[in-house]
Short mmCIF file of C-alpha atoms in Angstrom, two decimals:
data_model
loop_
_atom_site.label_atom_id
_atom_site.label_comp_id
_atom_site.label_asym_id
_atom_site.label_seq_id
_atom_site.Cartn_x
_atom_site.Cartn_y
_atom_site.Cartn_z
CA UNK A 728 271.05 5.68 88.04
CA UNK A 729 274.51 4.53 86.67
CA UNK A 730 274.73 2.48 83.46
CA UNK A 731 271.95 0.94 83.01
CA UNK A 732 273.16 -2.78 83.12
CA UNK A 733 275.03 -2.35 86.10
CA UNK A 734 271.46 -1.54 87.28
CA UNK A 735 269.89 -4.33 85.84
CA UNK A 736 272.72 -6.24 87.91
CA UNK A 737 271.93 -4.89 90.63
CA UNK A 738 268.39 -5.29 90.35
CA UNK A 739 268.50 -9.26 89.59
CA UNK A 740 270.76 -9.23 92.93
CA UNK A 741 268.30 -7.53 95.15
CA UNK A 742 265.64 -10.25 93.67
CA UNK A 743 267.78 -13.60 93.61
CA UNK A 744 268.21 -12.45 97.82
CA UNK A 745 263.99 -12.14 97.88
CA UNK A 746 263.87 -15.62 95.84
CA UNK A 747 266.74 -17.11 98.48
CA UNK A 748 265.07 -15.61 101.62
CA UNK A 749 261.32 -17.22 100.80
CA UNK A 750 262.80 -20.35 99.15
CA UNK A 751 264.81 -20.74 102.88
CA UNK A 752 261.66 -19.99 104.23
CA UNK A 753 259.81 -23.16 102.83
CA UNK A 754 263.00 -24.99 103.57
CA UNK A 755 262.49 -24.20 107.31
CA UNK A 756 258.77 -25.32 107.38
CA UNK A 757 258.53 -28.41 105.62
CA UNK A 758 261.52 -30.03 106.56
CA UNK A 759 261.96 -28.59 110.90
CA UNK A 760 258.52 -27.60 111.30
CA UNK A 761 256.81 -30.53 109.56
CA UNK A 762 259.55 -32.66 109.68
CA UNK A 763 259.08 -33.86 106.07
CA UNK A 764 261.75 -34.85 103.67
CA UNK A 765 263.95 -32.73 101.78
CA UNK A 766 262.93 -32.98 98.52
CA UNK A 767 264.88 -30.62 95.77
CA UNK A 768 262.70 -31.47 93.32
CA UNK A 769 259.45 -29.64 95.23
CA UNK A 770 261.23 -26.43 96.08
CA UNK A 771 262.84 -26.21 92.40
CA UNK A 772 258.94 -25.92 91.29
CA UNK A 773 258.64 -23.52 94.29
CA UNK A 774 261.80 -21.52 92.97
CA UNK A 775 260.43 -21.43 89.81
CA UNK A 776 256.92 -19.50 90.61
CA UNK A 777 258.96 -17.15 92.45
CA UNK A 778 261.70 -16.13 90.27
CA UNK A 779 258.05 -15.78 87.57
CA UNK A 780 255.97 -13.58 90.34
CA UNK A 781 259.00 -11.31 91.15
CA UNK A 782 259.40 -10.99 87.07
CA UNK A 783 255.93 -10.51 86.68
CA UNK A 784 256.34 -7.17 89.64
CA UNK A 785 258.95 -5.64 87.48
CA UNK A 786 257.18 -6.16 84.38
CA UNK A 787 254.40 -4.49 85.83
CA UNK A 788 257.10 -1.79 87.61
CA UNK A 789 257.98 -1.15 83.54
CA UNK A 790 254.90 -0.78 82.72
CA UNK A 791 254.06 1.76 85.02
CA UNK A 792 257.50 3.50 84.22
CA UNK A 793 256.44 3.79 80.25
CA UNK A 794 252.51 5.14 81.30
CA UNK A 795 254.65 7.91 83.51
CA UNK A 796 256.42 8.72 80.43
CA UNK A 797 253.77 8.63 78.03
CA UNK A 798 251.84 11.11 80.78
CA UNK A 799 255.04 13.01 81.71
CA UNK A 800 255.52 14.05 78.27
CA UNK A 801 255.03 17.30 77.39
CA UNK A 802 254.61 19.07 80.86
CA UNK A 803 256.94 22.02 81.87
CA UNK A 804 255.09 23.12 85.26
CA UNK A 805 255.94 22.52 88.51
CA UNK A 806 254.89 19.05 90.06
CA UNK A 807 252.09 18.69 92.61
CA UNK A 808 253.70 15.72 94.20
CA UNK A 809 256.72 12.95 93.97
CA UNK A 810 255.10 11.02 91.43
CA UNK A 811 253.62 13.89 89.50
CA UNK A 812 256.46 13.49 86.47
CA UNK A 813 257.14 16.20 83.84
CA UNK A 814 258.75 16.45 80.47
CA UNK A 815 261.91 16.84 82.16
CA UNK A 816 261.73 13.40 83.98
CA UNK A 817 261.29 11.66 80.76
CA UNK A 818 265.28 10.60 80.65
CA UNK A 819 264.79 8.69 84.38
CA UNK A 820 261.70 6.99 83.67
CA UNK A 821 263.15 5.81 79.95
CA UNK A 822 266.27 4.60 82.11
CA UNK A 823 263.65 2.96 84.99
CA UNK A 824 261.20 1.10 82.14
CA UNK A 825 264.43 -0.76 80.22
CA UNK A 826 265.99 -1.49 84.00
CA UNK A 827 262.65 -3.19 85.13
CA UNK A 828 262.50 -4.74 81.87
CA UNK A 829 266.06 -6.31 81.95
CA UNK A 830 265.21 -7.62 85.39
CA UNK A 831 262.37 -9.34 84.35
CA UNK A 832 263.96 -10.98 81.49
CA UNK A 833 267.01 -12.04 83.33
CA UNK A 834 264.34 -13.42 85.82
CA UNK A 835 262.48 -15.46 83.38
CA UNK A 836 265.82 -16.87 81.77
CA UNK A 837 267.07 -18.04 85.49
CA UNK A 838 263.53 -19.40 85.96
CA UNK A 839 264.16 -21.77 82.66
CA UNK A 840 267.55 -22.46 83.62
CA UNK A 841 267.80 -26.00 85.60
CA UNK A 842 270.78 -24.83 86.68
CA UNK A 843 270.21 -21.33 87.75
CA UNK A 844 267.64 -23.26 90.09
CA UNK A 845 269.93 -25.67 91.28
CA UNK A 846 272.12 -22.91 92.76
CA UNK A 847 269.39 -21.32 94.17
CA UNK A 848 267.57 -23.90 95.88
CA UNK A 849 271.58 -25.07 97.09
CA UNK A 850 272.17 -21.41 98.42
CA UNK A 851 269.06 -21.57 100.26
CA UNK A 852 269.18 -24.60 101.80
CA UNK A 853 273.05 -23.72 102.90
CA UNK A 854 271.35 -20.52 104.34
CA UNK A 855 268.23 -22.00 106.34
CA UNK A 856 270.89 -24.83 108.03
CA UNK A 857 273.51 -21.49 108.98
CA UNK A 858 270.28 -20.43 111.02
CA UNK A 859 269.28 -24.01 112.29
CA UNK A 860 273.32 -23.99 113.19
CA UNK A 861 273.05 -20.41 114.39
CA UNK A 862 269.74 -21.22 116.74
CA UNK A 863 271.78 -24.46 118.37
CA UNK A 864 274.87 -22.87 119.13
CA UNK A 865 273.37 -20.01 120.73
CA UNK A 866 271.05 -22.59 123.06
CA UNK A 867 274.15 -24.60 123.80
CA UNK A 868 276.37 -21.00 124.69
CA UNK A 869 273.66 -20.28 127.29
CA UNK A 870 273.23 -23.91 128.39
CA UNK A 871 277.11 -24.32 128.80
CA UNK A 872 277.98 -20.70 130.23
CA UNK A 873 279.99 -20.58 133.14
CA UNK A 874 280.03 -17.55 135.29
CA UNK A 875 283.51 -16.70 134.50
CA UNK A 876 282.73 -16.25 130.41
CA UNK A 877 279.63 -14.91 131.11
CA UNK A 878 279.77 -10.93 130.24
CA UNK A 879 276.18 -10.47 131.91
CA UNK A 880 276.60 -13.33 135.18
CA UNK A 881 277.16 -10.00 137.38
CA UNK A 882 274.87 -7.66 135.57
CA UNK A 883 271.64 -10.10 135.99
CA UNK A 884 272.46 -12.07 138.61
CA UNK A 885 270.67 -10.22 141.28
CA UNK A 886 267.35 -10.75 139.18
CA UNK A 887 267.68 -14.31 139.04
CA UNK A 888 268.15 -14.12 142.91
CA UNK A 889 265.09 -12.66 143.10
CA UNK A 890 263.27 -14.53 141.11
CA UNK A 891 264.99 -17.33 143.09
CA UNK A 892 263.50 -16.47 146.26
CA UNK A 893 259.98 -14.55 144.94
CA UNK A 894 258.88 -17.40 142.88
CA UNK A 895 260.98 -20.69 142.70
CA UNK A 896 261.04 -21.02 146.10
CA UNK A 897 257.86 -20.84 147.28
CA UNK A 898 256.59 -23.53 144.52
CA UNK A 899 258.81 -25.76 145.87
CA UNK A 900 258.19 -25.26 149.59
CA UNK A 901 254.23 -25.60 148.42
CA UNK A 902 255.39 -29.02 146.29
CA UNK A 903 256.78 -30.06 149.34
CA UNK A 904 253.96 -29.34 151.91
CA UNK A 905 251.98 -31.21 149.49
CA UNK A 906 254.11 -34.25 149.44
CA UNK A 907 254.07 -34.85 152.87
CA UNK A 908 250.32 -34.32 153.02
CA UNK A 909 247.70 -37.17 153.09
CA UNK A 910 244.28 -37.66 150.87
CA UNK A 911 242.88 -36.11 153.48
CA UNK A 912 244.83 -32.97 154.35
CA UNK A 913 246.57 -34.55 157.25
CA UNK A 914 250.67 -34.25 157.38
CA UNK A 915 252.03 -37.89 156.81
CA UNK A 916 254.01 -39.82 160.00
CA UNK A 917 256.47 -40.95 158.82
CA UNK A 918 260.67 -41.50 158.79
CA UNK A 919 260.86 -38.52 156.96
CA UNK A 920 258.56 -36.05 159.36
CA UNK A 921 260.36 -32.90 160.19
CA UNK A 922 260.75 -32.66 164.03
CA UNK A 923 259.81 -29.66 165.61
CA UNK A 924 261.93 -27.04 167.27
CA UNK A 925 261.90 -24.34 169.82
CA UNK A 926 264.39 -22.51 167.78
CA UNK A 927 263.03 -20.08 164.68
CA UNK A 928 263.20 -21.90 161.56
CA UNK A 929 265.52 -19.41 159.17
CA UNK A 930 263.65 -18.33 156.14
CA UNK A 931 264.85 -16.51 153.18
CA UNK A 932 261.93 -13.98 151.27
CA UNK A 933 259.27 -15.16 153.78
CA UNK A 934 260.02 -19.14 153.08
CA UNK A 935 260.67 -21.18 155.78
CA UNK A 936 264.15 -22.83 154.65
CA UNK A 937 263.47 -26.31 156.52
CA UNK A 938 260.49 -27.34 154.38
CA UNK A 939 262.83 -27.61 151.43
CA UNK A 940 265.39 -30.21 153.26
CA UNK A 941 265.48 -33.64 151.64
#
């Protein structure tokens, strides 16, 4: 396990990213998806109950550690599972119950710490706008491709030709039938009837091509 505050480090790390990632969260929801204020005050109480729940799990994680020990002690035979400790275990779970007890008191001293909250609430909100930045440049990549800078045009262009011809085009030669139809079912006269023809009307995937001229 490496010196134990180096773990304890490493520990607070791990839950100052959890904090960050649910704090972002709530950023996301209240101010895009229920396009309410941002208000630093609110999500510094919500930073606050987390940073206390996540010390509360590694309290408890400690606690569990010393009733391992306590139980471990003792015992030279061979385990019946992973968690099945035994005297020789006792070093590792002495190591585990003061590294899950120094994360939950650096925890609860960032939780007291106005300005420990600051930064986090600051490093999440800087983290939830890098995705609402993320999410707008990728819409605006694929809204502004151009065939030429488009890795994929060749790979998937051939399914949107399909789907060109097997479903856009028929709802619009149906629009247009019904456009040109009356209340009563009847085609309209009008300037813009089609005239008729003795010649086949071309027609691309079974749609006839002149009931989508203008």
């Amino acid at each position: 396990m490496g010196k134990t505050a180096d773990a304890i480090a490493e520990g607070v790390s791990i839950a100052s990213a959890a904090a960050r990632l649910a704090v972002r969260n709530r950023i996301l929801v209240e101010t895009i998806a229920r396009d309410a204020h941002f208000d630093a005050e609110a999500f510094a109480t919500l930073a606050r109950e987390i940073l206390i729940a996540l010390a509360d799990e590694q309290a408890a994680a400690a606690d569990l550690a010393r009733r391992q020990r306590k139980k471990a002690w003792g015992k030279f035979s061979d385990p019946d599972g992973t968690h099945d400790y035994r005297d020789r275990d006792m070093r590792n779970l002495r190591k585990r119950h003061r590294l899950y007890r120094g994360v939950a008191k650096e925890l609860r001293r960032q939780a007291d710490d106005p300005e420990a909250i600051r930064q986090l609430i600051e490093s999440s909100r800087e983290s939830a706008w890098g995705d609402v930045e993320a999410n707008l440049q990728r819409r605006l990549s694929v809204e502004g491709m151009r065939p030429d800078l488009d890795p994929d045009y060749d790979r998937m262009r051939a399914a949107r030709m399909q789907s060109l011809r097997l479903v856009d085009l028929p709802r619009l030669a149906a629009h247009r039938r019904g456009a040109r139809s009356g209340a009563d079912g009847e085609p309209r006269a009008g300037a813009d009837e089609i005239a008729l023809d003795s010649s086949p009307a071309p027609r691309a995937g079974g749609v006839d091509l002149t009931e989508l001229d203008a």
